[in-house]
mmCIF file with all atom_site columns, C-alpha atoms and ligand atoms in Angstrom:
data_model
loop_
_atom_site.group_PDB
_atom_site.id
_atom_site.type_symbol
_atom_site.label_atom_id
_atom_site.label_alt_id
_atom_site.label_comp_id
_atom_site.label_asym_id
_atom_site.label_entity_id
_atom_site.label_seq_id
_atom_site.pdbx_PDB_ins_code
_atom_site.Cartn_x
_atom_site.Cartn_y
_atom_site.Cartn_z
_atom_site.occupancy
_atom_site.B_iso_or_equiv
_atom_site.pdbx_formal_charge
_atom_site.auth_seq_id
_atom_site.auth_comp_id
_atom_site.auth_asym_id
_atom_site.auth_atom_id
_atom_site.pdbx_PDB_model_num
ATOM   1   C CA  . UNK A 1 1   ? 5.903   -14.657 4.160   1.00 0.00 ? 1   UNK A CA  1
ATOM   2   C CA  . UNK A 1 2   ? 8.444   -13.293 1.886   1.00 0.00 ? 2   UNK A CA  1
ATOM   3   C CA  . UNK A 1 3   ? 8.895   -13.361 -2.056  1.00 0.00 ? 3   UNK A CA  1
ATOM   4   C CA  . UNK A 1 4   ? 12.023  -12.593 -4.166  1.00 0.00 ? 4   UNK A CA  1
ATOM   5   C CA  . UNK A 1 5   ? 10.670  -10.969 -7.567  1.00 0.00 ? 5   UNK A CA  1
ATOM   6   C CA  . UNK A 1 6   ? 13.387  -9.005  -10.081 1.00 0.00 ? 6   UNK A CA  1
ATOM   7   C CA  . UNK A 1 7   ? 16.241  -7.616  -7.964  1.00 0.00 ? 7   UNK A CA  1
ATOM   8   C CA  . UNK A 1 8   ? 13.473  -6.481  -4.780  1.00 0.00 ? 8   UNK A CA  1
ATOM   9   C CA  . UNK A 1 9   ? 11.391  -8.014  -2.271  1.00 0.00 ? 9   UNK A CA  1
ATOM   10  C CA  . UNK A 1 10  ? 7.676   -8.741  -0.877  1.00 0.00 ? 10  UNK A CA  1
ATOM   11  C CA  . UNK A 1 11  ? 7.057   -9.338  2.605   1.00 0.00 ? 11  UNK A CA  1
ATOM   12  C CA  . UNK A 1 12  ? 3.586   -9.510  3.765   1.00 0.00 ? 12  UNK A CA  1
ATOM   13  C CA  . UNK A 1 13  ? 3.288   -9.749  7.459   1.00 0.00 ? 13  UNK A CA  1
ATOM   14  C CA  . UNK A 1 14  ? 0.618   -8.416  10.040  1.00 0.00 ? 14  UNK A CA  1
ATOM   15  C CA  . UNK A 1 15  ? 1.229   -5.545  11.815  1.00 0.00 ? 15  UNK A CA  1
ATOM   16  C CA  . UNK A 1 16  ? 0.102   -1.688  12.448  1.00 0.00 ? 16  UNK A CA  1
ATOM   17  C CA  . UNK A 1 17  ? 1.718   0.259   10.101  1.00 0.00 ? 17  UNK A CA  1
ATOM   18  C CA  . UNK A 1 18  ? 2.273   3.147   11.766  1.00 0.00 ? 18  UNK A CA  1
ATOM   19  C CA  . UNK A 1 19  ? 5.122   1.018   13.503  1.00 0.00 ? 19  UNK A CA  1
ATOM   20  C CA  . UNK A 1 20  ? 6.929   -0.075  10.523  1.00 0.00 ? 20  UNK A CA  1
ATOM   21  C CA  . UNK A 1 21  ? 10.768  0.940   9.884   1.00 0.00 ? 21  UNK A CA  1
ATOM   22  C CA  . UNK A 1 22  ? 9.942   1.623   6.385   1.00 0.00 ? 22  UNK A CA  1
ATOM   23  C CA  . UNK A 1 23  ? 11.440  4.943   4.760   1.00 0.00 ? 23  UNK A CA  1
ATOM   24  C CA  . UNK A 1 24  ? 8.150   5.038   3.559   1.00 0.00 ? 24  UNK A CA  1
ATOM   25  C CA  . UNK A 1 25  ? 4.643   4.380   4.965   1.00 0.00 ? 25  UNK A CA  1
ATOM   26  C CA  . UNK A 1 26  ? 1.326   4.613   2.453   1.00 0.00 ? 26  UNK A CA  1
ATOM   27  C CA  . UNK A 1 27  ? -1.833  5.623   4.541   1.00 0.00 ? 27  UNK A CA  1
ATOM   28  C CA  . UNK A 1 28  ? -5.573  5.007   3.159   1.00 0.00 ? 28  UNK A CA  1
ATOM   29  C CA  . UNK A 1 29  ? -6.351  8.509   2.343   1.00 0.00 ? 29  UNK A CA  1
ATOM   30  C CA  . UNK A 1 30  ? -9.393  10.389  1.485   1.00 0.00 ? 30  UNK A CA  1
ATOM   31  C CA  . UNK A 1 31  ? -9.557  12.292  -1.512  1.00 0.00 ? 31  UNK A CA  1
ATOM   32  C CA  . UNK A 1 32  ? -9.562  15.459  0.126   1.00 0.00 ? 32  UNK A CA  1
ATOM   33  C CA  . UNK A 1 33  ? -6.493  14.645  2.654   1.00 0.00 ? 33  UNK A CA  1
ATOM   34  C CA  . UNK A 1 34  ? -8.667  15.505  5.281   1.00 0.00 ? 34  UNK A CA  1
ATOM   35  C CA  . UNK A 1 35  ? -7.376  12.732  7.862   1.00 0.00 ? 35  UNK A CA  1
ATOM   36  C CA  . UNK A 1 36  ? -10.320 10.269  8.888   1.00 0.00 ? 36  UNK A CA  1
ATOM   37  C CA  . UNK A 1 37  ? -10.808 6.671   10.607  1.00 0.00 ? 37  UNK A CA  1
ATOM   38  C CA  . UNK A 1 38  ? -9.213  3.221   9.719   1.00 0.00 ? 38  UNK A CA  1
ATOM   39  C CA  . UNK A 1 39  ? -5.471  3.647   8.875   1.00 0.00 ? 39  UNK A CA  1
ATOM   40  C CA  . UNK A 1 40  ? -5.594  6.990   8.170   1.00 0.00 ? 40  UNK A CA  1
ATOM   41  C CA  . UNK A 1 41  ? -6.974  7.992   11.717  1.00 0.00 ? 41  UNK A CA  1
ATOM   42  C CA  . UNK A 1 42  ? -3.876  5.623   13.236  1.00 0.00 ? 42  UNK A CA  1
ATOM   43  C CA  . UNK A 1 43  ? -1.141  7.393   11.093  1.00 0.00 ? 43  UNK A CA  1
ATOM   44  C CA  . UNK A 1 44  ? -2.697  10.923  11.918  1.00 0.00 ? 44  UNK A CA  1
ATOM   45  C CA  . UNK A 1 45  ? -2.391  10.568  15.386  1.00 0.00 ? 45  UNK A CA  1
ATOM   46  C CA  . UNK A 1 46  ? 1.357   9.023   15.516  1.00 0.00 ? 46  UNK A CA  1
ATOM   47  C CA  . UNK A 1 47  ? 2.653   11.410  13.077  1.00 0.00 ? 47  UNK A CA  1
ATOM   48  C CA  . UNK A 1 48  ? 0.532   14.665  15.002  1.00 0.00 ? 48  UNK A CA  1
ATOM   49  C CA  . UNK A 1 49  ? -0.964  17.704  13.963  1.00 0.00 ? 49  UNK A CA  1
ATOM   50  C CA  . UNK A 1 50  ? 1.869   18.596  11.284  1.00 0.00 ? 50  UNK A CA  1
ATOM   51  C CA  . UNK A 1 51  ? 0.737   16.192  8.900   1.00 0.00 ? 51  UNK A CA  1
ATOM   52  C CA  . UNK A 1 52  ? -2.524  17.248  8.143   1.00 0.00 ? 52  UNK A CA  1
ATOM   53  C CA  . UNK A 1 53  ? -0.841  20.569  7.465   1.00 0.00 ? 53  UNK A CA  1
ATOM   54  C CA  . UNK A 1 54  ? 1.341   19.057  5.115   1.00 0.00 ? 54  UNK A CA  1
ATOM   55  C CA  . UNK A 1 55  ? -1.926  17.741  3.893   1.00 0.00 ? 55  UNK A CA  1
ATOM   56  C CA  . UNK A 1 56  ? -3.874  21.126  3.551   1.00 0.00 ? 56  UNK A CA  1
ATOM   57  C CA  . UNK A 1 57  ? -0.755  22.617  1.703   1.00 0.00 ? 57  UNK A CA  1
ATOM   58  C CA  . UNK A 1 58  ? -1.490  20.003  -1.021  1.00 0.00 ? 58  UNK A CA  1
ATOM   59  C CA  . UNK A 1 59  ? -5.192  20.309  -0.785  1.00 0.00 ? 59  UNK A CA  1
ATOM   60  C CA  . UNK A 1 60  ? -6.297  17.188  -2.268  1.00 0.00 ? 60  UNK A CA  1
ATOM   61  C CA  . UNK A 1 61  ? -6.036  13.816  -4.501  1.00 0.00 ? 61  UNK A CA  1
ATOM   62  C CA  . UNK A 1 62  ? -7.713  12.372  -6.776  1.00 0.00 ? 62  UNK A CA  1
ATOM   63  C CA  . UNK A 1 63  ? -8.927  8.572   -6.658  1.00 0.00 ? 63  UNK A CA  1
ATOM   64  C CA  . UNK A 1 64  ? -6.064  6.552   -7.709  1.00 0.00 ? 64  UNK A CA  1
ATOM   65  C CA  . UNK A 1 65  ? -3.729  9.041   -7.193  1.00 0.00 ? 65  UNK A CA  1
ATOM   66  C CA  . UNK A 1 66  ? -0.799  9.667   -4.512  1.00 0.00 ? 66  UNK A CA  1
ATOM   67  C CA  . UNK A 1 67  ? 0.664   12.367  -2.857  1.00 0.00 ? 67  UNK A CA  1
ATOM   68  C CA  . UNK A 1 68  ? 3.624   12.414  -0.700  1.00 0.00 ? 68  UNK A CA  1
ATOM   69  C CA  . UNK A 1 69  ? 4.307   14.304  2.397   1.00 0.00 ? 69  UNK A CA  1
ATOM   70  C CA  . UNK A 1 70  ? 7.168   14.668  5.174   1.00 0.00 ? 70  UNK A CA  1
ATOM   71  C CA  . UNK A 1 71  ? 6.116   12.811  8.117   1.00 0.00 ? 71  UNK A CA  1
ATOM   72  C CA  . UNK A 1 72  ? 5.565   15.225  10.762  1.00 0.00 ? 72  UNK A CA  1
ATOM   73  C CA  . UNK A 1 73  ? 6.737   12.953  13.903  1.00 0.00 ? 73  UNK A CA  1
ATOM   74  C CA  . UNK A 1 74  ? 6.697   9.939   12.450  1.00 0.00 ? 74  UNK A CA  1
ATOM   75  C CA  . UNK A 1 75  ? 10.243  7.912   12.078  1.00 0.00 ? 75  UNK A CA  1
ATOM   76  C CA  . UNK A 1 76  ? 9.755   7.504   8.541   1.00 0.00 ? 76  UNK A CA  1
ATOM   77  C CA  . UNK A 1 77  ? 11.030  9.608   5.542   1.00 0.00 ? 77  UNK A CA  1
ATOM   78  C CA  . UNK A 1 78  ? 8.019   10.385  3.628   1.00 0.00 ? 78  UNK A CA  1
ATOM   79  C CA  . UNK A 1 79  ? 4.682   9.741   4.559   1.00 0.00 ? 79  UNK A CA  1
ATOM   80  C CA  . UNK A 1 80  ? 2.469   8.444   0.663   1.00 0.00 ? 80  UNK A CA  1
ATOM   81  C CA  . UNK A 1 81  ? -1.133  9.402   0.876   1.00 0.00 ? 81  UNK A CA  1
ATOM   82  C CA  . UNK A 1 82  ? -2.373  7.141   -1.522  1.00 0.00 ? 82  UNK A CA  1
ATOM   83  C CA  . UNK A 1 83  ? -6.580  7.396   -2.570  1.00 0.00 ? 83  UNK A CA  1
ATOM   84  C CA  . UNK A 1 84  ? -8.222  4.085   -3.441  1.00 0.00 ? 84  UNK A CA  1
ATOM   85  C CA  . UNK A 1 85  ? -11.695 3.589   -4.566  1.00 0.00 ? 85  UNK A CA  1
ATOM   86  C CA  . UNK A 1 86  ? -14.751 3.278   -3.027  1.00 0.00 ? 86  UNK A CA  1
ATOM   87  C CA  . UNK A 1 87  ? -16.324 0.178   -3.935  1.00 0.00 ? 87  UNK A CA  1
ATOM   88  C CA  . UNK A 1 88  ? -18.927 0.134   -6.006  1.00 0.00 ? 88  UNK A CA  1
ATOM   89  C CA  . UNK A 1 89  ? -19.093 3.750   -6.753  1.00 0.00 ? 89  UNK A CA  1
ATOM   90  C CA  . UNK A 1 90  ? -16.388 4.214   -9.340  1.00 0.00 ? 90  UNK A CA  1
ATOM   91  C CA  . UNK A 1 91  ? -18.937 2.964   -12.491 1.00 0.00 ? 91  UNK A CA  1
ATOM   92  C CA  . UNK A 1 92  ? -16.810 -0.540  -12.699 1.00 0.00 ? 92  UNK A CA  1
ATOM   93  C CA  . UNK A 1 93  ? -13.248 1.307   -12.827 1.00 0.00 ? 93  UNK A CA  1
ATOM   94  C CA  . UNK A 1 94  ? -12.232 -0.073  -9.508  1.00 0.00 ? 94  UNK A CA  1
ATOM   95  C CA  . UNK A 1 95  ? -10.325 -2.484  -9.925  1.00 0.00 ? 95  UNK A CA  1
ATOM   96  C CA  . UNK A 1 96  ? -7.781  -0.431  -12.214 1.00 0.00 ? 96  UNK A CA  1
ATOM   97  C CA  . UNK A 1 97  ? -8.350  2.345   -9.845  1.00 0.00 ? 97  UNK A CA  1
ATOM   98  C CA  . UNK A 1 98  ? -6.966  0.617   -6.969  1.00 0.00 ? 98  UNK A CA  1
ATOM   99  C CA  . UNK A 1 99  ? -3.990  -0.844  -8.729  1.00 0.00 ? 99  UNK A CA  1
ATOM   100 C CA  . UNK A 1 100 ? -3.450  2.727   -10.319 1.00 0.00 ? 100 UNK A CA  1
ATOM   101 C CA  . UNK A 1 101 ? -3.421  4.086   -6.507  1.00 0.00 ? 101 UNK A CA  1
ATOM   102 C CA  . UNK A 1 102 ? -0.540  1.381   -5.599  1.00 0.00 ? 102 UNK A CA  1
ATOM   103 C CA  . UNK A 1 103 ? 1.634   2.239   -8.354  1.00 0.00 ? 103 UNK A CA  1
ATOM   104 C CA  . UNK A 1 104 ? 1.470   6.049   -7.946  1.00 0.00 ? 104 UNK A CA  1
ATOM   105 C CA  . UNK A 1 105 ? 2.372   5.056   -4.265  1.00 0.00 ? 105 UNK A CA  1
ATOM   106 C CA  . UNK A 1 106 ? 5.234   3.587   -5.659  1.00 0.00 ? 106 UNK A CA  1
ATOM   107 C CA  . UNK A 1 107 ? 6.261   6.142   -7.874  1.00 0.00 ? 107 UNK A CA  1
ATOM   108 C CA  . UNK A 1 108 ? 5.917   9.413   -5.838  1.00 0.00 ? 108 UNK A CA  1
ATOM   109 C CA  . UNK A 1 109 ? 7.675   6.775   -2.718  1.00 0.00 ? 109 UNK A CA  1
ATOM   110 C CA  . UNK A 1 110 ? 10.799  6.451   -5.547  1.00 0.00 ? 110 UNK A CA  1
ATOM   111 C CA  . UNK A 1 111 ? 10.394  10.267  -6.247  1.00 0.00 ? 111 UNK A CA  1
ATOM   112 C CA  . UNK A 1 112 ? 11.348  11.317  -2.953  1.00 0.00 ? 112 UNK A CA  1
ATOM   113 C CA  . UNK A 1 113 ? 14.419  8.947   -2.291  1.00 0.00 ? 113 UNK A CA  1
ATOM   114 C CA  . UNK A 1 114 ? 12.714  6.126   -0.703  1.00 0.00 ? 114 UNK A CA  1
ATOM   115 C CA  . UNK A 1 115 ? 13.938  2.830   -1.283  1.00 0.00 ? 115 UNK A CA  1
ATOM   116 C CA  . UNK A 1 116 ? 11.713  0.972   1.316   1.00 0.00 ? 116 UNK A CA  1
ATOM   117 C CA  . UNK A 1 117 ? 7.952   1.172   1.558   1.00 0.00 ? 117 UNK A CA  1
ATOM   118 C CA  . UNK A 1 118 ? 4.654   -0.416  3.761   1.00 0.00 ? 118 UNK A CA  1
ATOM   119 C CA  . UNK A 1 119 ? 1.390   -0.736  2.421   1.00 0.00 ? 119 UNK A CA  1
ATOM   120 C CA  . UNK A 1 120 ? -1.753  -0.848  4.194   1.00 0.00 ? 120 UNK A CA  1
ATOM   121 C CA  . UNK A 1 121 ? -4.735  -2.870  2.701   1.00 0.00 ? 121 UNK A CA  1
ATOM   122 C CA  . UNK A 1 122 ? -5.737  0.470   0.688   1.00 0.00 ? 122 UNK A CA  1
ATOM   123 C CA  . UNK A 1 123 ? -10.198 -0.088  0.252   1.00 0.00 ? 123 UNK A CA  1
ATOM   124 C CA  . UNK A 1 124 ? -10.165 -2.832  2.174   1.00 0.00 ? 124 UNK A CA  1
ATOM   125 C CA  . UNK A 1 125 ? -11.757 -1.211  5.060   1.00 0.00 ? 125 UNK A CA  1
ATOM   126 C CA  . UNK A 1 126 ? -14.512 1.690   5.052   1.00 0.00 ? 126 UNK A CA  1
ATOM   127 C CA  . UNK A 1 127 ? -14.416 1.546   1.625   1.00 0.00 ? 127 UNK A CA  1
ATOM   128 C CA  . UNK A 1 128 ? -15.562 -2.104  1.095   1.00 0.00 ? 128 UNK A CA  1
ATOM   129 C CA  . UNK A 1 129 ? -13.330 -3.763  -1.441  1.00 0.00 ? 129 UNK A CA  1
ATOM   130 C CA  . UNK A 1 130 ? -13.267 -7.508  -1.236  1.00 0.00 ? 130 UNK A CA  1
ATOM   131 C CA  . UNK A 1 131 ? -10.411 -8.425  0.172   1.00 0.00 ? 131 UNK A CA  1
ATOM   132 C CA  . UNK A 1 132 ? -9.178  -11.609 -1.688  1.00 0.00 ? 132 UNK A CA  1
ATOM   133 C CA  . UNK A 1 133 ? -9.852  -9.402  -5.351  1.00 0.00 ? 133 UNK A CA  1
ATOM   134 C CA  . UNK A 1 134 ? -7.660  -6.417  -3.808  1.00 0.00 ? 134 UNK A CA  1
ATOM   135 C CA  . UNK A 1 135 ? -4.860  -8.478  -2.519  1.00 0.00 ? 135 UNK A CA  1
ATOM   136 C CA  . UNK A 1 136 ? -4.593  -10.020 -6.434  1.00 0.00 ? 136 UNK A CA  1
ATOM   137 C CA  . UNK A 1 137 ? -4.558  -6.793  -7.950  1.00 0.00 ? 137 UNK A CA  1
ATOM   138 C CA  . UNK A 1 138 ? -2.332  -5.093  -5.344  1.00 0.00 ? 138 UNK A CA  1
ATOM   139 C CA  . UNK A 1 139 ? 0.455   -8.045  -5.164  1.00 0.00 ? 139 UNK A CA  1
ATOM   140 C CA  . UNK A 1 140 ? 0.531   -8.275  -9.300  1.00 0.00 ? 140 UNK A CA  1
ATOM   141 C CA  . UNK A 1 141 ? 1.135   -4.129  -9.288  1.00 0.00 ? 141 UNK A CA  1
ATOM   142 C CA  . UNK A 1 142 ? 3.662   -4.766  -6.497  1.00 0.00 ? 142 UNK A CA  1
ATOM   143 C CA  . UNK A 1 143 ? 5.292   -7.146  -8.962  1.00 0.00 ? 143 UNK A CA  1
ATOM   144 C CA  . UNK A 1 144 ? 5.374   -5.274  -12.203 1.00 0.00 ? 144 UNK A CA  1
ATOM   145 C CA  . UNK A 1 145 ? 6.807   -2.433  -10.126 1.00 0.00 ? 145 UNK A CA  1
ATOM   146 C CA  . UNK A 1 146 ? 9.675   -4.109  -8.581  1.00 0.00 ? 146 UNK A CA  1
ATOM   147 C CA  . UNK A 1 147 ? 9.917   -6.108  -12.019 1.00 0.00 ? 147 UNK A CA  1
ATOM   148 C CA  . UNK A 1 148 ? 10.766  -2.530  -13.536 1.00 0.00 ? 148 UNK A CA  1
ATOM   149 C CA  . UNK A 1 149 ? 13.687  -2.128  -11.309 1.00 0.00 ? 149 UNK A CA  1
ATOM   150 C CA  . UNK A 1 150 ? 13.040  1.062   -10.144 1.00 0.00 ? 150 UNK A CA  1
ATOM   151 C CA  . UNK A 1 151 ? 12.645  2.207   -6.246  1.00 0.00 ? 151 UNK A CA  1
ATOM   152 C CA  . UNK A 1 152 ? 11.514  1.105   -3.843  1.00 0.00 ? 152 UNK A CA  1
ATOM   153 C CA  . UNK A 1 153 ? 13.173  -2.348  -4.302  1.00 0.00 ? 153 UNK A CA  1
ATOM   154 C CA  . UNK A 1 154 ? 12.006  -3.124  -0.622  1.00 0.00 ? 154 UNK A CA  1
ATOM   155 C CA  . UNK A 1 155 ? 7.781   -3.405  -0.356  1.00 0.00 ? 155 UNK A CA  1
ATOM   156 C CA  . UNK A 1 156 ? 6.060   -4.569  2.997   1.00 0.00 ? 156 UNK A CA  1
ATOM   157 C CA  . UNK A 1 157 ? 2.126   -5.296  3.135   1.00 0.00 ? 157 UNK A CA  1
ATOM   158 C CA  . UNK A 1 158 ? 0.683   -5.202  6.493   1.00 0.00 ? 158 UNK A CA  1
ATOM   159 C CA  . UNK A 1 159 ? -2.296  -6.568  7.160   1.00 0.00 ? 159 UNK A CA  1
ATOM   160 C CA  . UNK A 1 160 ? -3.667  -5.297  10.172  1.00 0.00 ? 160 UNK A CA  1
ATOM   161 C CA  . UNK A 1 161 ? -5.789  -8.586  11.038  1.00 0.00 ? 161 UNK A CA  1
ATOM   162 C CA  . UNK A 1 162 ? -5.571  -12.054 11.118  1.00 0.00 ? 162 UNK A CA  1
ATOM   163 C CA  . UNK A 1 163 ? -7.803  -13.061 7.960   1.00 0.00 ? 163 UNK A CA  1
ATOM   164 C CA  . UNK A 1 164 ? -6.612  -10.154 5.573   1.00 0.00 ? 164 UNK A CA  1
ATOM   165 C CA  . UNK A 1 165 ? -3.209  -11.236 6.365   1.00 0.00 ? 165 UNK A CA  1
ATOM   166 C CA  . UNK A 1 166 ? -4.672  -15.215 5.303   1.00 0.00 ? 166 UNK A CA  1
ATOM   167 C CA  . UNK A 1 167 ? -6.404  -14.098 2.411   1.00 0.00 ? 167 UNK A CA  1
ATOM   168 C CA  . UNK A 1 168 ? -2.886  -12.010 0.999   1.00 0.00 ? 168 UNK A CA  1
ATOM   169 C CA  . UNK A 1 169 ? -0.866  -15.143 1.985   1.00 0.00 ? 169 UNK A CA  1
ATOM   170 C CA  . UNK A 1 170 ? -3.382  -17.313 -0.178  1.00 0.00 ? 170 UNK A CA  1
ATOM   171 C CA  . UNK A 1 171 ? -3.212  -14.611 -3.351  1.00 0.00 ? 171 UNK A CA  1
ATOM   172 C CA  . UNK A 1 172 ? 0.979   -14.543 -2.829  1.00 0.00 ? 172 UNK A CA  1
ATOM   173 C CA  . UNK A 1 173 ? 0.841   -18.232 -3.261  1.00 0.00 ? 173 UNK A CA  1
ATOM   174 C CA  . UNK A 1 174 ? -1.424  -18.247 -6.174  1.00 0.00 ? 174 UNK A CA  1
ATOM   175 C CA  . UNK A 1 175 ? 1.048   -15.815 -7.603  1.00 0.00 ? 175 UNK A CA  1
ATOM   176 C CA  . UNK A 1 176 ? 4.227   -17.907 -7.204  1.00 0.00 ? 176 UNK A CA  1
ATOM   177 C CA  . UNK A 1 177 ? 2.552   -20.633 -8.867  1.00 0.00 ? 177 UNK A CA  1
ATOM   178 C CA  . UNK A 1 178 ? 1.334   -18.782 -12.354 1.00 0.00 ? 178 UNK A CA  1
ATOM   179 C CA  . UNK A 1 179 ? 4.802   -16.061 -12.194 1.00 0.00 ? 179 UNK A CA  1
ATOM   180 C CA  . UNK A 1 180 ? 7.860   -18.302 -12.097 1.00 0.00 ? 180 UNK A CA  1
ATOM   181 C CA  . UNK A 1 181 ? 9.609   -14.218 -11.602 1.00 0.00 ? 181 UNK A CA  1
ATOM   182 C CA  . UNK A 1 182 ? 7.923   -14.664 -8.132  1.00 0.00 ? 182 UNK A CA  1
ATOM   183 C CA  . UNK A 1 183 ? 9.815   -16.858 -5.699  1.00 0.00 ? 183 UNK A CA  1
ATOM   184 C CA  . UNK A 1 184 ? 8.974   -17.450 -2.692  1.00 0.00 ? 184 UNK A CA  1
ATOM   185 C CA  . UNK A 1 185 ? 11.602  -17.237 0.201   1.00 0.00 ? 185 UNK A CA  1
ATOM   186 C CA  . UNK A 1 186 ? 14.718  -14.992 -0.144  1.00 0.00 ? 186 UNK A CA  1
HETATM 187 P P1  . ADP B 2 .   ? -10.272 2.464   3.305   1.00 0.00 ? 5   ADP B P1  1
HETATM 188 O O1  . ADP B 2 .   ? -11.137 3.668   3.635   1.00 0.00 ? 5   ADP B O1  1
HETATM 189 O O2  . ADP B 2 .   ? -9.305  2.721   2.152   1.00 0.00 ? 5   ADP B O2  1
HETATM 190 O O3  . ADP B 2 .   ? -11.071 1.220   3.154   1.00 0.00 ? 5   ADP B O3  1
HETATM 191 P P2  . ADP B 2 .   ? -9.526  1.807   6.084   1.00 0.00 ? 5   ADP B P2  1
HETATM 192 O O4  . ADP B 2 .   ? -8.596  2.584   6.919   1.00 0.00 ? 5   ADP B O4  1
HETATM 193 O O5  . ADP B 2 .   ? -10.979 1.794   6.454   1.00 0.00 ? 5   ADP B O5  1
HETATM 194 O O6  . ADP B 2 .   ? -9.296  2.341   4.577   1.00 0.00 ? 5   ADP B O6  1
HETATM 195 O O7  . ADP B 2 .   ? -9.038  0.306   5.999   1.00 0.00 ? 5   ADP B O7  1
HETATM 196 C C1  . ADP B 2 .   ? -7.963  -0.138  5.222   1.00 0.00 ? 5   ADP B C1  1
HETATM 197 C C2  . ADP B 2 .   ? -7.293  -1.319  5.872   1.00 0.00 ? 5   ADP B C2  1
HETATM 198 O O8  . ADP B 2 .   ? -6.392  -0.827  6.869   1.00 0.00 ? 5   ADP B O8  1
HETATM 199 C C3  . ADP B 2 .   ? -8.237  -2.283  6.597   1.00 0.00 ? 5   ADP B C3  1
HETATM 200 O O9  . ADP B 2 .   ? -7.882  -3.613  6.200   1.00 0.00 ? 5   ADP B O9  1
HETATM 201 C C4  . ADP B 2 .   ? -7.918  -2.048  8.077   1.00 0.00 ? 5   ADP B C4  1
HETATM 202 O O10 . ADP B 2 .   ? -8.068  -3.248  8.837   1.00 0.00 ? 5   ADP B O10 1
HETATM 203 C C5  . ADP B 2 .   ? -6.465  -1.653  7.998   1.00 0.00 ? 5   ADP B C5  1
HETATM 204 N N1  . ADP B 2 .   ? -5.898  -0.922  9.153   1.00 0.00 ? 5   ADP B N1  1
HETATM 205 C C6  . ADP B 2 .   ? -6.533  -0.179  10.107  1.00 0.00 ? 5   ADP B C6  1
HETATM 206 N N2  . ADP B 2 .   ? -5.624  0.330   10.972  1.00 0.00 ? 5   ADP B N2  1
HETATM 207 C C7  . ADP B 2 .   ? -4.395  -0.095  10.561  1.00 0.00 ? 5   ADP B C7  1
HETATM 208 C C8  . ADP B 2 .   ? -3.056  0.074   11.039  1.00 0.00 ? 5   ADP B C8  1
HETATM 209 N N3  . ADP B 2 .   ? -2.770  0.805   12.126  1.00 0.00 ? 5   ADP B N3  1
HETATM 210 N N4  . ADP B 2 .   ? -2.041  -0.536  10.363  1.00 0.00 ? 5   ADP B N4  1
HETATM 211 C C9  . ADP B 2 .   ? -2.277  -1.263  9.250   1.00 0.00 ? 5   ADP B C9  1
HETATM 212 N N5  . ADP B 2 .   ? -3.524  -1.461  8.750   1.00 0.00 ? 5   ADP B N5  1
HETATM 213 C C10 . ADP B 2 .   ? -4.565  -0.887  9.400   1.00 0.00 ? 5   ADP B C10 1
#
């Protein structure tokens, strides 16, 4: 499923992300870059052991930050480590935490060049947000981003099963119909 919005584009399809010919790829990291399970574990082990040393050069992030990295092996450009909240243990602040995480993924993804990018379902997982309230507030940062013209103009979501991919499709719809700047198709 596909959406036009400004002069970019939304795609959300299902996929591992780690296979994605992106120049950018966003893993689920943990504050301290330290590599872990979920998507993080999968993008660890295709890019290899030079990532986390990219990682321990930067040290660490802050929730609802990003960092970017070169990609050790990974056929990407730039590899965005981007820290979402844990659910329920951010004193209410997560929902502007986790869209503050996707649009610093964004911006450090322009920073370094990148004008395509593929987003993983940041807190969905280990970290326990509810997935139809994080695909709303990731798809509407999505949008204001690519509304503001800047790079990446190309964003990818990909959902890594069958329901999270439903539940995205669902909120991408609900979009279209309150945003006439989202169309779908394109
Ligand atoms: P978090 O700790 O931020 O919740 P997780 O890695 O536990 O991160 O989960 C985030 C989302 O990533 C989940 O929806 C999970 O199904 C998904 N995921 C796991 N592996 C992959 C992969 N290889 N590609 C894309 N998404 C993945």
């Amino acid at each position: 499923m596909r959406a036009r919005i400004g002069a970019g584009s939304l795609e959300l399809r299902r996929g591992d992300i780690t296979r994605e010919g992106v120049d950018a790829i966003v893993t689920a990291a943990n504050s301290a870059l330290a590599g872990g399970g979920g998507v993080d574990g999968a993008v660890h082990r295709a890019a290899g052991p030079e990532l986390l040393a990219e990682c321990r050069k930067i040290g660490g992030c802050p929730t609802g930050d990003a960092v970017a990295t070169p990609p050790g092996r990974l056929p990407v450009r730039a590899v965005v480590h981007a820290v979402g909240p844990v659910y329920g243990a951010c004193g209410g602040r997560e929902d502007e935490l986790l869209a503050r995480a996707h649009r610093r993924a964004l911006e450090v993804a322009g920073e370094a060049g990148c004008r395509s990018i593929a987003f993983p379902a940041i807190s969905c997982g280990v970290y326990g947000f509810p997935v139809e309230r994080a695909a709303r507030i990731a798809l509407e940062t999505i949008r204001d981003h690519l509304l503001g013209g800047s790079p990446p103009h190309e964003v990818r979501y990909v959902l890594f099963g069958a329901r999270e991919l439903e539940v995205f499709r669902g909120a991408l719809r609900e979009l279209v119909e309150r945003d006439p700047r989202v169309v779908l198709g394109g």
